[in-house]
Amino acid sequence: MGAVETGRRIRATPVAVFLVAAGVSVALSASVASGPVILDGRWGILAELALWGLLWVAAVAATRRLPTRLALGMVLGAGLALRLAALAGPPVTSDDLYRYAWDARVQAAGINPYLHPPASEELAGLRESWLWPSETGCAEIDRPPGCTRINRPAAPTIYPPLAQSWFAVVAAVGPDNARHTTWQVAGLATEVGVLALLPVALGRWGGDRRWSALYALCPAPVVEIVQNGHVDGLAILLVLGALCVVAPTGRSAQAHLVSRAPSWRHFGAGALIGAAAMVKLYPAVVLPALVAVGIGRRLPVLARACAGALAVAVVAYLPHVLEVGWRVLGYLPGYLEEEDYAEGGRFLIATALGLPPVAGGALSLIAVVGVGGWVLVRRPSPPVGAAVLLGALLLATSPVQTWYGVALLAVATLAGRPWWAAVVVAAYPYYFAVILDHPHAVGLGRIAYGTALVVVVASVASSSRTLLPSTSPRRPASPGSATMG
């Protein structure tokens, strides 16, 4: 009897920790969503997110001490509550969804979204009071007369074709008077899909389904995908779908090294990653991770996956190319210049070594290519390979945008590699410093991303020591036992 009571007390402690951490996190989610925008709330918003982050760590740790079924139910319930709370107000730290709404409006008028920037006279007849407020409306949002909520109104859209299709569908399905809520609910829909898919994918890869907490309770997907309505949520769902397609069909998590997956699965997974890249371009880097499916078949597997991705890209881009030609690139060249990638200044870790910007950019590119080569040669499981590739890309390019890291968090969750969350967290102080025009923004970015790199390297080294092979006959490595990532 005493042992039973002790067991109950032991279980009650992590449950209590989880409930307190999750409850306060839900309150913080609502507080951030209903609070001032970043230019008004400034560093106070980051302080709220930091507190939420500490509670996230506590809640994830608590789930590790609970039975899987109980933990999973609590995680999914709390994850949904966090996302519903994020609907409490308009976007706080990003205005991208206003561009989504405009691109959808342009398409609804039968105009190709790549043809004209929002401020062009050709589109003046499509303007309405939400996206193009009156003088009074502009004053209410602290902007000068003649303002628009759309960022970079003089620049053409940057979003790829499947993102444009998603915008059109969301606008067609959503009510006209919902405005920002329509796009937040669209983000919520993709997040519900991710929350439902993660435990299934973890189970198929032989992982611990309790790792779902790492993604479900993190502030980043709640704020970026739901509260800010970023379309990256759709790309994440497609990437996870691709990793499910190539997941082992046997009972063992080691089956990915001994199974002969049908060719259509390679092509299908590649097509899903290609579709994700047609929403946001960066998921394309995940393709090499698929070579782990099968033994001694790197090039055929990679060729089929690339063929699937290329087929989707051609189908998505061809109608636009035929109509507008190279203008289909939209603002992409301008974005690379604006973000200082063209000159190499954005590669914060490499340039911190004292290298000139161009040399720093070249070194960063070599590093990413080298990591890709490691994945091709060593063939970790696709979830691990995807985490390594996305993590290397983000560390090398050190983007200011906080929402790019959410995809990394999703695949790191599937891989059971929590240390990659450090890269996701690193973007936040950098982003706030840039948006708030801090004089030492670059230095803060270098410290943040440099710290994340140290955390990842130290964690990988520690994990590698734990997983050193014994003198027993070598067995196929499981998805959780690759020596890198």
Coordinates of C-alpha atoms in Angstrom, one line a residue:
M1 CA 0.0 0.0 0.0
G2 CA 2.8 2.4 0.9
A3 CA 4.6 1.7 -2.4
V4 CA 1.4 2.5 -4.3
E5 CA 0.9 5.8 -2.4
T6 CA 4.6 6.7 -3.0
G7 CA 4.1 6.0 -6.8
R8 CA 1.1 8.2 -6.8
R9 CA 2.9 11.0 -5.1
I10 CA 5.8 10.7 -7.6
R11 CA 3.4 10.9 -10.5
A12 CA 1.4 13.7 -8.9
T13 CA 4.5 16.0 -8.8
P14 CA 5.2 16.2 -12.5
V15 CA 1.5 16.4 -13.2
A16 CA 1.3 19.5 -10.9
V17 CA 4.4 21.0 -12.5
F18 CA 2.9 20.5 -15.9
L19 CA -0.5 21.9 -15.0
V20 CA 1.0 25.0 -13.4
A21 CA 3.5 25.6 -16.3
A22 CA 0.9 25.0 -19.0
G23 CA -1.7 27.2 -17.2
V24 CA 0.6 30.2 -16.9
S25 CA 1.8 29.6 -20.5
V26 CA -1.8 29.8 -21.7
A27 CA -2.2 33.1 -19.8
L28 CA 1.0 34.4 -21.4
S29 CA -0.2 33.3 -24.8
A30 CA -3.3 35.4 -24.4
S31 CA -1.4 38.3 -22.9
V32 CA 1.0 38.5 -25.8
A33 CA -1.8 38.1 -28.3
S34 CA -3.9 40.8 -26.8
G35 CA -1.1 43.2 -26.0
P36 CA 0.6 46.0 -27.9
V37 CA 2.5 45.4 -31.2
I38 CA 6.3 45.0 -31.1
L39 CA 7.0 48.7 -31.7
D40 CA 4.9 49.7 -28.7
G41 CA 5.4 46.7 -26.4
R42 CA 9.1 46.5 -27.3
W43 CA 11.3 44.5 -24.9
G44 CA 8.4 43.7 -22.6
I45 CA 7.1 41.3 -25.2
L46 CA 10.4 39.5 -25.3
A47 CA 10.4 39.3 -21.5
E48 CA 7.0 37.6 -21.6
L49 CA 8.3 35.1 -24.2
A50 CA 11.3 34.4 -22.1
L51 CA 9.2 33.6 -19.1
W52 CA 7.0 31.4 -21.3
G53 CA 10.2 29.7 -22.6
L54 CA 11.2 28.8 -19.0
L55 CA 7.8 27.3 -18.4
W56 CA 8.0 25.4 -21.6
V57 CA 11.3 23.7 -20.5
A58 CA 9.7 22.8 -17.1
A59 CA 6.6 21.4 -18.8
V60 CA 8.6 19.3 -21.3
A61 CA 10.8 18.0 -18.4
A62 CA 7.6 17.1 -16.5
T63 CA 6.2 15.0 -19.3
R64 CA 9.4 12.9 -19.3
R65 CA 8.3 11.6 -15.9
L66 CA 4.8 10.7 -16.9
P67 CA 3.3 7.6 -18.6
T68 CA 3.1 8.1 -22.3
R69 CA -0.7 8.0 -22.7
L70 CA -1.2 10.5 -19.8
A71 CA 1.6 12.8 -21.0
L72 CA 0.3 12.8 -24.6
G73 CA -3.2 13.7 -23.6
M74 CA -2.0 16.5 -21.4
V75 CA 0.4 17.8 -24.1
L76 CA -2.2 17.8 -26.9
G77 CA -4.8 19.5 -24.6
A78 CA -2.3 22.2 -23.5
G79 CA -1.0 22.7 -27.0
L80 CA -4.5 23.3 -28.3
A81 CA -5.3 25.7 -25.4
L82 CA -2.1 27.7 -26.1
R83 CA -3.1 28.1 -29.8
L84 CA -6.7 29.1 -29.1
A85 CA -5.4 31.7 -26.6
A86 CA -3.2 33.1 -29.4
L87 CA -6.3 34.2 -31.3
A88 CA -7.0 36.9 -28.7
G89 CA -5.8 39.8 -30.9
P90 CA -4.2 40.9 -34.2
P91 CA -0.6 39.9 -35.0
V92 CA 1.9 41.4 -32.6
T93 CA 5.4 40.8 -33.9
S94 CA 4.9 40.5 -37.7
D95 CA 2.7 42.0 -40.4
D96 CA 3.2 39.3 -43.1
L97 CA -0.4 38.1 -43.0
Y98 CA -1.6 41.5 -44.4
R99 CA 0.5 40.7 -47.5
Y100 CA -1.2 37.3 -47.7
A101 CA -4.6 38.9 -47.6
W102 CA -3.6 41.4 -50.4
D103 CA -2.2 38.7 -52.6
A104 CA -5.4 36.7 -52.2
R105 CA -7.5 39.8 -53.1
V106 CA -5.4 40.3 -56.2
Q107 CA -5.9 36.7 -57.3
A108 CA -9.6 36.9 -56.6
A109 CA -9.8 39.8 -59.1
G110 CA -8.2 37.5 -61.7
I111 CA -4.8 39.2 -61.7
N112 CA -1.5 37.4 -61.4
P113 CA 0.0 38.3 -58.0
Y114 CA 3.5 38.6 -59.5
L115 CA 2.6 41.3 -61.9
H116 CA 2.3 44.4 -59.8
P117 CA 3.3 45.6 -56.3
P118 CA 0.5 46.6 -54.0
A119 CA 1.2 50.3 -54.3
S120 CA 0.9 50.3 -58.1
E121 CA -1.8 52.3 -59.8
E122 CA -2.9 49.2 -61.7
L123 CA -4.2 47.7 -58.4
A124 CA -5.6 50.9 -56.9
G125 CA -9.2 49.8 -57.5
L126 CA -8.7 46.8 -55.2
R127 CA -7.8 48.8 -52.2
E128 CA -10.2 48.7 -49.2
S129 CA -10.3 50.2 -45.7
W130 CA -8.7 47.3 -43.7
L131 CA -5.5 47.0 -45.7
W132 CA -5.5 50.7 -46.8
P133 CA -6.9 52.6 -43.9
S134 CA -8.3 56.1 -44.1
E135 CA -6.5 59.0 -42.5
T136 CA -8.3 58.3 -39.2
G137 CA -7.5 54.6 -39.5
C138 CA -3.9 55.3 -40.1
A139 CA -3.8 57.6 -37.0
E140 CA -5.3 54.7 -34.9
I141 CA -2.4 52.5 -35.8
D142 CA 0.2 55.2 -35.4
R143 CA 1.0 55.6 -39.1
P144 CA 1.0 58.7 -41.4
P145 CA -1.9 59.4 -43.7
G146 CA -2.0 57.3 -46.9
C147 CA -0.6 54.3 -45.0
T148 CA -1.1 50.6 -45.6
R149 CA -0.8 47.7 -43.3
I150 CA 1.0 45.8 -46.0
N151 CA 4.8 45.6 -45.6
R152 CA 7.0 46.7 -48.6
P153 CA 4.0 48.0 -50.6
A154 CA 6.3 49.1 -53.4
A155 CA 7.8 45.6 -53.9
P156 CA 6.2 42.6 -55.7
T157 CA 5.2 39.6 -53.7
I158 CA 7.9 37.1 -52.7
Y159 CA 5.8 34.0 -51.9
P160 CA 6.0 30.9 -54.2
P161 CA 3.1 29.6 -56.2
L162 CA 1.7 27.1 -53.6
A163 CA 1.7 29.7 -51.0
Q164 CA -0.3 31.9 -53.4
S165 CA -2.8 29.0 -53.9
W166 CA -3.1 28.7 -50.1
F167 CA -3.8 32.4 -49.8
A168 CA -6.5 32.2 -52.4
V169 CA -8.2 29.2 -50.7
V170 CA -8.1 30.7 -47.2
A171 CA -9.6 34.0 -48.5
A172 CA -12.3 32.1 -50.4
V173 CA -13.2 29.9 -47.4
G174 CA -12.9 32.6 -44.6
P175 CA -15.6 35.2 -43.9
D176 CA -15.0 38.6 -45.3
N177 CA -15.3 40.4 -42.0
A178 CA -12.9 38.1 -40.0
R179 CA -9.9 40.0 -41.4
H180 CA -6.7 38.9 -39.5
T181 CA -8.6 36.2 -37.6
T182 CA -9.1 34.3 -40.9
W183 CA -5.4 34.0 -41.4
Q184 CA -4.7 33.1 -37.8
V185 CA -7.4 30.4 -37.9
A186 CA -5.7 29.1 -41.1
G187 CA -2.4 28.9 -39.2
L188 CA -4.3 27.1 -36.3
A189 CA -5.6 24.6 -38.8
T190 CA -2.1 23.7 -40.0
E191 CA -0.9 23.5 -36.3
V192 CA -3.7 21.1 -35.4
G193 CA -2.5 19.0 -38.3
V194 CA 1.1 19.1 -37.0
L195 CA 0.0 18.3 -33.4
A196 CA -2.0 15.3 -34.7
L197 CA 0.8 14.1 -37.0
L198 CA 3.8 14.4 -34.6
P199 CA 2.8 11.5 -32.2
V200 CA 1.9 9.3 -35.2
A201 CA 5.3 10.1 -36.9
L202 CA 7.2 9.6 -33.6
G203 CA 5.5 6.2 -33.2
R204 CA 6.4 5.1 -36.8
W205 CA 10.0 6.1 -36.3
G206 CA 10.3 4.3 -33.0
G207 CA 10.6 7.5 -31.0
D208 CA 9.1 8.5 -27.7
R209 CA 5.8 10.1 -28.4
R210 CA 6.2 12.3 -25.3
W211 CA 8.7 14.4 -27.3
S212 CA 5.6 15.9 -28.9
A213 CA 5.7 18.3 -25.9
L214 CA 8.9 19.9 -27.3
Y215 CA 6.9 21.3 -30.2
A216 CA 3.4 21.5 -28.8
L217 CA 4.3 23.7 -25.8
C218 CA 7.0 25.9 -27.3
P219 CA 6.1 29.6 -27.7
A220 CA 7.6 29.8 -31.2
P221 CA 4.9 27.8 -33.2
V222 CA 2.1 29.4 -31.2
V223 CA 3.3 32.9 -31.8
E224 CA 4.6 32.5 -35.3
I225 CA 2.1 30.2 -37.0
V226 CA -1.1 31.0 -35.1
Q227 CA -0.8 34.5 -33.6
N228 CA 1.2 35.9 -36.6
G229 CA -0.5 33.6 -39.1
H230 CA 2.7 32.7 -41.0
V231 CA 2.2 30.3 -43.9
D232 CA 5.3 28.4 -42.8
G233 CA 2.8 26.2 -40.9
L234 CA 1.7 24.6 -44.1
A235 CA 5.3 24.0 -45.2
I236 CA 6.0 22.3 -41.8
L237 CA 2.9 20.0 -42.2
L238 CA 4.1 19.0 -45.7
V239 CA 7.7 18.2 -44.5
L240 CA 6.4 16.1 -41.6
G241 CA 4.1 14.3 -44.1
A242 CA 7.2 13.5 -46.3
L243 CA 9.0 12.0 -43.3
C244 CA 5.9 9.9 -42.5
V245 CA 5.8 8.6 -46.1
V246 CA 9.3 7.2 -45.8
A247 CA 8.9 6.0 -42.2
P248 CA 9.6 2.3 -41.4
T249 CA 6.7 -0.1 -42.1
G250 CA 8.1 -2.7 -39.7
R251 CA 7.9 -2.7 -35.9
S252 CA 11.5 -1.7 -35.4
A253 CA 12.8 1.8 -35.6
Q254 CA 15.9 0.3 -37.3
A255 CA 13.8 -0.9 -40.2
H256 CA 14.7 2.1 -42.3
L257 CA 18.1 0.6 -42.8
V258 CA 16.9 -2.9 -43.9
S259 CA 13.6 -2.2 -45.6
R260 CA 13.1 -1.9 -49.3
A261 CA 10.7 1.0 -49.5
P262 CA 8.7 1.1 -52.8
S263 CA 10.0 3.7 -55.3
W264 CA 6.7 5.6 -55.1
R265 CA 7.5 6.5 -51.5
H266 CA 10.7 8.1 -52.5
F267 CA 9.0 10.0 -55.2
G268 CA 6.0 10.9 -53.0
A269 CA 8.2 12.1 -50.1
G270 CA 10.2 14.2 -52.6
A271 CA 7.0 15.7 -54.0
L272 CA 5.8 16.6 -50.5
I273 CA 9.1 18.4 -49.8
G274 CA 8.9 20.0 -53.2
A275 CA 5.4 21.2 -52.2
A276 CA 6.8 22.6 -48.9
A277 CA 9.4 24.4 -50.9
M278 CA 6.7 25.9 -53.1
V279 CA 5.2 27.4 -49.9
K280 CA 8.5 28.6 -48.5
L281 CA 11.8 27.9 -50.3
Y282 CA 14.0 26.7 -47.4
P283 CA 12.5 23.2 -46.8
A284 CA 14.1 22.1 -50.1
V285 CA 17.3 21.6 -48.1
V286 CA 15.7 18.6 -46.4
L287 CA 15.8 16.5 -49.6
P288 CA 19.2 14.8 -49.0
A289 CA 17.9 13.4 -45.7
L290 CA 15.8 10.9 -47.7
V291 CA 18.8 8.9 -48.8
A292 CA 18.6 6.9 -45.5
V293 CA 15.7 4.8 -46.9
G294 CA 17.3 1.5 -47.8
I295 CA 20.8 0.1 -48.1
G296 CA 23.3 1.0 -50.8
R297 CA 20.9 3.1 -52.8
R298 CA 21.8 6.7 -52.2
L299 CA 21.7 8.0 -55.8
P300 CA 18.5 6.2 -57.0
V301 CA 16.7 7.2 -53.8
L302 CA 17.9 10.8 -54.1
A303 CA 17.1 10.9 -57.8
R304 CA 13.6 9.8 -57.2
A305 CA 13.0 12.2 -54.4
C306 CA 14.5 15.1 -56.5
A307 CA 12.3 14.1 -59.4
G308 CA 9.2 14.3 -57.2
A309 CA 10.2 17.7 -55.9
L310 CA 11.1 19.0 -59.4
A311 CA 7.8 17.7 -60.8
V312 CA 5.9 19.7 -58.2
A313 CA 8.0 22.8 -58.8
V314 CA 7.4 22.7 -62.6
V315 CA 3.7 22.2 -62.2
A316 CA 3.5 25.1 -59.7
Y317 CA 5.7 27.6 -61.5
L318 CA 5.0 26.9 -65.2
P319 CA 1.6 28.7 -65.5
H320 CA 3.1 31.8 -63.8
V321 CA 6.3 31.7 -65.9
L322 CA 4.2 31.5 -69.1
E323 CA 2.2 34.5 -68.0
V324 CA 4.8 36.8 -66.3
G325 CA 8.2 35.3 -67.2
W326 CA 11.0 36.0 -64.8
R327 CA 8.8 38.3 -62.7
V328 CA 7.7 35.2 -61.0
L329 CA 10.8 35.6 -58.8
G330 CA 9.0 38.5 -57.2
Y331 CA 10.9 40.2 -54.4
L332 CA 13.3 37.4 -53.9
P333 CA 16.4 39.1 -55.4
G334 CA 15.5 42.3 -53.5
Y335 CA 15.0 40.3 -50.3
L336 CA 18.4 38.8 -50.5
E337 CA 19.9 42.2 -51.0
E338 CA 17.9 43.8 -48.2
E339 CA 18.9 41.1 -45.8
D340 CA 22.5 41.6 -46.8
Y341 CA 23.0 38.1 -48.1
A342 CA 24.2 39.3 -51.5
E343 CA 27.1 41.1 -49.9
G344 CA 27.7 38.4 -47.2
G345 CA 27.0 40.6 -44.2
R346 CA 24.2 38.4 -42.8
F347 CA 26.4 35.4 -42.1
L348 CA 26.9 36.3 -38.5
I349 CA 28.9 33.4 -37.2
A350 CA 31.3 33.3 -40.1
T351 CA 31.9 37.0 -40.1
A352 CA 32.4 36.9 -36.3
L353 CA 35.7 35.1 -37.1
G354 CA 37.0 38.3 -38.7
L355 CA 36.4 37.2 -42.2
P356 CA 35.2 39.8 -44.8
P357 CA 31.5 39.5 -45.7
V358 CA 32.1 37.7 -49.0
A359 CA 34.5 35.2 -47.5
G360 CA 32.1 34.7 -44.6
G361 CA 29.3 33.9 -47.0
A362 CA 31.5 31.5 -49.0
L363 CA 32.6 29.7 -45.7
S364 CA 28.9 29.5 -44.6
L365 CA 28.0 27.9 -48.0
I366 CA 30.8 25.5 -47.8
A367 CA 29.7 24.5 -44.3
V368 CA 26.1 23.8 -45.4
V369 CA 27.4 21.8 -48.4
G370 CA 29.7 19.9 -46.1
V371 CA 26.9 19.0 -43.7
G372 CA 24.9 17.9 -46.8
G373 CA 27.8 15.6 -47.8
W374 CA 27.9 14.2 -44.3
V375 CA 24.2 13.3 -44.5
L376 CA 24.6 11.7 -47.9
V377 CA 27.6 9.6 -46.8
R378 CA 26.6 8.7 -43.2
R379 CA 22.8 8.4 -43.9
P380 CA 21.3 9.2 -40.5
S381 CA 17.6 8.5 -40.3
P382 CA 15.5 11.1 -42.3
P383 CA 14.3 12.9 -39.2
V384 CA 17.8 13.3 -37.9
G385 CA 19.2 14.2 -41.3
A386 CA 16.4 16.8 -41.7
A387 CA 17.2 18.4 -38.4
V388 CA 20.9 18.5 -39.1
L389 CA 20.3 20.1 -42.6
L390 CA 17.8 22.7 -41.4
G391 CA 19.9 23.5 -38.3
A392 CA 23.1 23.9 -40.3
L393 CA 21.2 26.2 -42.8
L394 CA 19.9 28.4 -40.0
L395 CA 23.2 28.6 -38.1
A396 CA 25.1 29.4 -41.4
T397 CA 22.7 32.1 -42.6
S398 CA 21.6 33.4 -39.1
P399 CA 18.2 34.8 -40.3
V400 CA 16.6 37.6 -38.4
Q401 CA 13.1 36.1 -39.0
T402 CA 12.0 34.1 -35.9
W403 CA 9.5 32.0 -37.8
Y404 CA 12.1 30.2 -40.0
G405 CA 13.2 28.1 -37.0
V406 CA 9.8 26.5 -36.4
A407 CA 10.3 24.0 -39.1
L408 CA 13.6 23.0 -37.4
L409 CA 11.8 22.6 -34.1
A410 CA 9.3 20.2 -35.8
V411 CA 11.9 17.9 -37.3
A412 CA 14.1 18.1 -34.2
T413 CA 11.0 16.9 -32.2
L414 CA 10.5 14.0 -34.5
A415 CA 14.3 13.2 -34.3
G416 CA 14.3 13.4 -30.5
R417 CA 17.0 16.1 -30.7
P418 CA 15.9 18.9 -28.2
W419 CA 19.2 20.8 -28.5
W420 CA 18.3 22.2 -31.9
A421 CA 15.7 24.3 -30.0
A422 CA 18.6 26.5 -29.1
V423 CA 18.7 27.7 -32.7
V424 CA 15.0 28.5 -32.6
V425 CA 15.4 30.5 -29.4
A426 CA 18.5 32.4 -30.7
A427 CA 16.5 34.2 -33.4
Y428 CA 14.4 36.1 -30.9
P429 CA 16.8 38.5 -29.2
Y430 CA 18.3 39.2 -32.7
Y431 CA 14.8 39.9 -34.2
F432 CA 13.8 42.2 -31.4
A433 CA 17.1 44.1 -31.6
V434 CA 16.8 44.6 -35.4
I435 CA 13.1 45.6 -35.3
L436 CA 13.7 48.0 -32.4
D437 CA 16.8 49.4 -34.1
H438 CA 19.2 48.5 -31.3
P439 CA 22.7 49.9 -32.0
H440 CA 24.3 46.5 -31.2
A441 CA 21.8 44.3 -33.1
V442 CA 24.5 42.5 -35.0
G443 CA 26.6 41.9 -31.9
L444 CA 23.5 40.5 -30.1
G445 CA 22.8 38.3 -33.1
R446 CA 26.3 36.9 -33.1
I447 CA 26.1 36.2 -29.4
A448 CA 22.7 34.5 -29.7
Y449 CA 23.5 32.3 -32.7
G450 CA 27.1 31.7 -31.4
T451 CA 25.6 30.4 -28.1
A452 CA 23.2 28.2 -30.0
L453 CA 26.1 26.7 -32.0
V454 CA 28.0 26.0 -28.8
V455 CA 24.9 24.3 -27.3
V456 CA 24.4 22.2 -30.4
V457 CA 28.0 21.1 -30.6
A458 CA 28.3 20.3 -26.9
S459 CA 25.0 18.4 -27.0
V460 CA 26.0 16.4 -30.0
A461 CA 29.4 15.6 -28.5
S462 CA 27.8 14.5 -25.2
S463 CA 25.3 12.3 -27.1
S464 CA 28.1 10.8 -29.2
R465 CA 30.0 9.8 -26.1
T466 CA 26.9 8.2 -24.7
L467 CA 26.3 6.2 -27.9
L468 CA 29.9 5.0 -28.5
P469 CA 29.7 1.4 -29.9
S470 CA 30.5 -1.5 -27.6
T471 CA 32.6 -4.5 -28.5
S472 CA 29.5 -6.4 -29.4
P473 CA 28.7 -7.0 -33.0
R474 CA 27.5 -3.9 -34.8
R475 CA 23.8 -3.4 -35.2
P476 CA 22.1 -1.0 -37.5
A477 CA 21.8 2.4 -36.0
S478 CA 18.3 3.6 -35.0
P479 CA 16.9 7.0 -35.7
G480 CA 17.8 8.0 -32.2
S481 CA 21.4 6.9 -32.3
A482 CA 23.2 8.8 -35.1
T483 CA 26.5 10.2 -34.1
M484 CA 25.7 13.7 -35.3
G485 CA 22.7 15.9 -35.1

